[in-house]
mmCIF file of C-alpha atoms and ligand atoms in Angstrom:
data_model
loop_
_atom_site.group_PDB
_atom_site.id
_atom_site.type_symbol
_atom_site.label_atom_id
_atom_site.label_comp_id
_atom_site.label_asym_id
_atom_site.label_seq_id
_atom_site.Cartn_x
_atom_site.Cartn_y
_atom_site.Cartn_z
ATOM 1 C CA UNK A 1 -20.671 -7.837 18.994
ATOM 2 C CA UNK A 2 -17.033 -7.918 19.517
ATOM 3 C CA UNK A 3 -15.486 -10.673 21.145
ATOM 4 C CA UNK A 4 -13.431 -10.450 24.324
ATOM 5 C CA UNK A 5 -10.533 -10.997 22.369
ATOM 6 C CA UNK A 6 -11.017 -8.375 19.795
ATOM 7 C CA UNK A 7 -11.923 -5.836 22.658
ATOM 8 C CA UNK A 8 -8.359 -6.928 24.263
ATOM 9 C CA UNK A 9 -6.770 -6.032 21.221
ATOM 10 C CA UNK A 10 -8.342 -2.510 21.062
ATOM 11 C CA UNK A 11 -7.263 -1.846 24.543
ATOM 12 C CA UNK A 12 -3.761 -3.000 23.659
ATOM 13 C CA UNK A 13 -3.273 -0.412 21.342
ATOM 14 C CA UNK A 14 -1.004 2.880 22.885
ATOM 15 C CA UNK A 15 -1.552 6.126 23.154
ATOM 16 C CA UNK A 16 0.791 7.947 20.320
ATOM 17 C CA UNK A 17 -0.004 11.361 21.859
ATOM 18 C CA UNK A 18 -1.740 12.291 18.720
ATOM 19 C CA UNK A 19 -5.546 12.209 18.943
ATOM 20 C CA UNK A 20 -6.160 12.137 15.136
ATOM 21 C CA UNK A 21 -3.485 9.145 14.808
ATOM 22 C CA UNK A 22 -5.093 7.237 17.821
ATOM 23 C CA UNK A 23 -8.417 7.464 16.064
ATOM 24 C CA UNK A 24 -6.618 6.218 12.862
ATOM 25 C CA UNK A 25 -5.065 3.360 14.842
ATOM 26 C CA UNK A 26 -8.111 2.271 15.937
ATOM 27 C CA UNK A 27 -10.081 2.342 12.732
ATOM 28 C CA UNK A 28 -7.096 0.363 11.124
ATOM 29 C CA UNK A 29 -7.499 -2.103 13.987
ATOM 30 C CA UNK A 30 -11.588 -2.398 13.760
ATOM 31 C CA UNK A 31 -10.726 -3.212 10.136
ATOM 32 C CA UNK A 32 -8.157 -5.948 11.055
ATOM 33 C CA UNK A 33 -10.923 -7.242 13.631
ATOM 34 C CA UNK A 34 -13.837 -7.414 11.007
ATOM 35 C CA UNK A 35 -11.387 -9.014 8.409
ATOM 36 C CA UNK A 36 -9.975 -11.998 11.656
ATOM 37 C CA UNK A 37 -14.106 -12.391 12.396
ATOM 38 C CA UNK A 38 -14.304 -13.737 8.837
ATOM 39 C CA UNK A 39 -11.402 -15.809 8.776
ATOM 40 C CA UNK A 40 -11.791 -17.194 12.092
ATOM 41 C CA UNK A 41 -15.238 -18.415 11.554
ATOM 42 C CA UNK A 42 -13.946 -20.742 8.932
ATOM 43 C CA UNK A 43 -11.572 -22.286 11.761
ATOM 44 C CA UNK A 44 -14.109 -22.440 14.614
ATOM 45 C CA UNK A 45 -16.913 -23.806 12.571
ATOM 46 C CA UNK A 46 -14.031 -26.099 10.526
ATOM 47 C CA UNK A 47 -15.345 -25.237 6.893
ATOM 48 C CA UNK A 48 -14.611 -23.438 3.936
ATOM 49 C CA UNK A 49 -14.710 -19.759 3.419
ATOM 50 C CA UNK A 50 -17.695 -18.745 0.525
ATOM 51 C CA UNK A 51 -16.548 -16.888 -2.363
ATOM 52 C CA UNK A 52 -18.752 -14.141 -1.228
ATOM 53 C CA UNK A 53 -16.703 -14.191 2.084
ATOM 54 C CA UNK A 54 -13.496 -14.056 0.066
ATOM 55 C CA UNK A 55 -15.138 -11.220 -1.769
ATOM 56 C CA UNK A 56 -15.995 -9.332 1.967
ATOM 57 C CA UNK A 57 -12.292 -9.692 2.748
ATOM 58 C CA UNK A 58 -10.598 -8.351 -0.399
ATOM 59 C CA UNK A 59 -12.980 -5.383 0.091
ATOM 60 C CA UNK A 60 -12.061 -4.947 3.754
ATOM 61 C CA UNK A 61 -8.255 -5.599 2.650
ATOM 62 C CA UNK A 62 -8.803 -2.874 -0.429
ATOM 63 C CA UNK A 63 -10.043 -0.345 2.536
ATOM 64 C CA UNK A 64 -7.232 -1.470 5.032
ATOM 65 C CA UNK A 65 -4.424 -0.602 2.186
ATOM 66 C CA UNK A 66 -5.978 2.540 1.170
ATOM 67 C CA UNK A 67 -6.939 4.267 4.632
ATOM 68 C CA UNK A 68 -3.284 2.655 5.935
ATOM 69 C CA UNK A 69 -1.347 4.948 3.237
ATOM 70 C CA UNK A 70 -3.731 7.685 3.952
ATOM 71 C CA UNK A 71 -2.515 7.621 7.796
ATOM 72 C CA UNK A 72 1.114 6.819 6.858
ATOM 73 C CA UNK A 73 1.070 9.901 4.728
ATOM 74 C CA UNK A 74 -0.431 11.926 7.552
ATOM 75 C CA UNK A 75 2.210 10.542 10.088
ATOM 76 C CA UNK A 76 5.244 10.913 7.890
ATOM 77 C CA UNK A 77 4.058 14.669 7.397
ATOM 78 C CA UNK A 78 3.950 15.057 11.026
ATOM 79 C CA UNK A 79 7.145 13.406 11.713
ATOM 80 C CA UNK A 80 8.862 15.649 9.108
ATOM 81 C CA UNK A 81 7.293 18.758 10.349
ATOM 82 C CA UNK A 82 8.354 18.116 13.738
ATOM 83 C CA UNK A 83 12.083 17.153 12.775
ATOM 84 C CA UNK A 84 11.664 13.467 14.224
ATOM 85 C CA UNK A 85 15.352 12.027 13.649
ATOM 86 C CA UNK A 86 14.311 8.641 13.190
ATOM 87 C CA UNK A 87 11.776 9.673 10.164
ATOM 88 C CA UNK A 88 13.864 7.891 7.334
ATOM 89 C CA UNK A 89 13.462 4.477 9.199
ATOM 90 C CA UNK A 90 10.190 5.018 9.707
ATOM 91 C CA UNK A 91 9.446 6.128 6.132
ATOM 92 C CA UNK A 92 11.085 2.433 5.171
ATOM 93 C CA UNK A 93 9.123 0.670 7.970
ATOM 94 C CA UNK A 94 5.647 2.167 6.742
ATOM 95 C CA UNK A 95 6.948 1.099 2.975
ATOM 96 C CA UNK A 96 7.550 -2.600 4.337
ATOM 97 C CA UNK A 97 4.106 -2.558 5.966
ATOM 98 C CA UNK A 98 2.243 -1.612 2.504
ATOM 99 C CA UNK A 99 4.494 -4.341 0.713
ATOM 100 C CA UNK A 100 3.006 -6.922 3.138
ATOM 101 C CA UNK A 101 -0.506 -5.226 2.803
ATOM 102 C CA UNK A 102 -0.140 -5.911 -0.818
ATOM 103 C CA UNK A 103 1.266 -9.533 -0.372
ATOM 104 C CA UNK A 104 -1.583 -10.617 1.498
ATOM 105 C CA UNK A 105 -4.478 -8.859 -0.388
ATOM 106 C CA UNK A 106 -2.920 -11.138 -3.176
ATOM 107 C CA UNK A 107 -2.849 -13.963 -1.008
ATOM 108 C CA UNK A 108 -7.119 -13.080 -0.121
ATOM 109 C CA UNK A 109 -7.418 -12.899 -3.633
ATOM 110 C CA UNK A 110 -6.335 -16.365 -4.492
ATOM 111 C CA UNK A 111 -9.382 -17.764 -2.424
ATOM 112 C CA UNK A 112 -7.684 -20.668 -0.899
ATOM 113 C CA UNK A 113 -8.356 -22.129 2.679
ATOM 114 C CA UNK A 114 -4.936 -23.408 2.632
ATOM 115 C CA UNK A 115 -3.710 -19.484 3.285
ATOM 116 C CA UNK A 116 -6.021 -18.949 5.979
ATOM 117 C CA UNK A 117 -3.885 -19.431 9.052
ATOM 118 C CA UNK A 118 -0.924 -17.484 7.389
ATOM 119 C CA UNK A 119 -3.239 -14.266 6.675
ATOM 120 C CA UNK A 120 -4.883 -14.513 10.062
ATOM 121 C CA UNK A 121 -1.209 -14.750 12.053
ATOM 122 C CA UNK A 122 -0.038 -11.427 10.183
ATOM 123 C CA UNK A 123 -3.013 -9.668 10.356
ATOM 124 C CA UNK A 124 -3.220 -9.772 13.874
ATOM 125 C CA UNK A 125 0.313 -8.781 14.248
ATOM 126 C CA UNK A 126 1.374 -6.203 12.045
ATOM 127 C CA UNK A 127 -0.444 -3.111 12.904
ATOM 128 C CA UNK A 128 -0.385 -3.620 17.070
ATOM 129 C CA UNK A 129 3.792 -4.350 16.457
ATOM 130 C CA UNK A 130 4.111 -1.167 14.424
ATOM 131 C CA UNK A 131 2.010 1.082 16.934
ATOM 132 C CA UNK A 132 3.110 -0.290 19.878
ATOM 133 C CA UNK A 133 6.849 0.053 19.260
ATOM 134 C CA UNK A 134 7.592 2.296 16.319
ATOM 135 C CA UNK A 135 4.817 4.880 16.662
ATOM 136 C CA UNK A 136 5.009 4.695 20.340
ATOM 137 C CA UNK A 137 8.802 5.480 19.899
ATOM 138 C CA UNK A 138 7.911 9.076 18.341
ATOM 139 C CA UNK A 139 5.232 9.391 21.186
ATOM 140 C CA UNK A 140 8.270 9.019 23.539
ATOM 141 C CA UNK A 141 10.391 11.024 21.798
ATOM 142 C CA UNK A 142 8.372 14.179 21.628
ATOM 143 C CA UNK A 143 7.022 13.636 25.223
ATOM 144 C CA UNK A 144 10.590 13.852 26.362
ATOM 145 C CA UNK A 145 11.090 17.413 24.073
ATOM 146 C CA UNK A 146 8.047 18.855 26.123
ATOM 147 C CA UNK A 147 9.289 18.277 29.447
HETATM 148 FE FE1 FE2 B 1 0.510 4.993 13.095
HETATM 149 FE FE1 FE2 B 2 3.691 4.869 11.877
#
């Protein structure tokens, strides 16, 4: 069962005007939420994460990174094909996110409870920040062109 907090996160995702991309964003956010549930359980239950939980987190991160890369590549193809003027900056933003994902994947692999707060804070922010600002910018640009 998804908590109210997690449902609210999903509700916050903006419509970027492309159903396939909206679905990809939801799928990515689902992975983020699944990872957050594990990280959050250590906080709410005031306990350490088990090795098994860290391994599950690491597997979610692997999937998250792989799926994010596929989505980013599809989005870039779309932006280039439709001559989005800020396409190069969008590529830079995606590359920075992949670097961050890899950085936090390494943090997960340290299996250190001291990193939980930091991982969690970043994990809940990066996707919504990108989609609701940078992806929303191309959505607005293309919507204005159609008028
Ligand atoms: Fe996106
Ligand atoms: Fe994007």
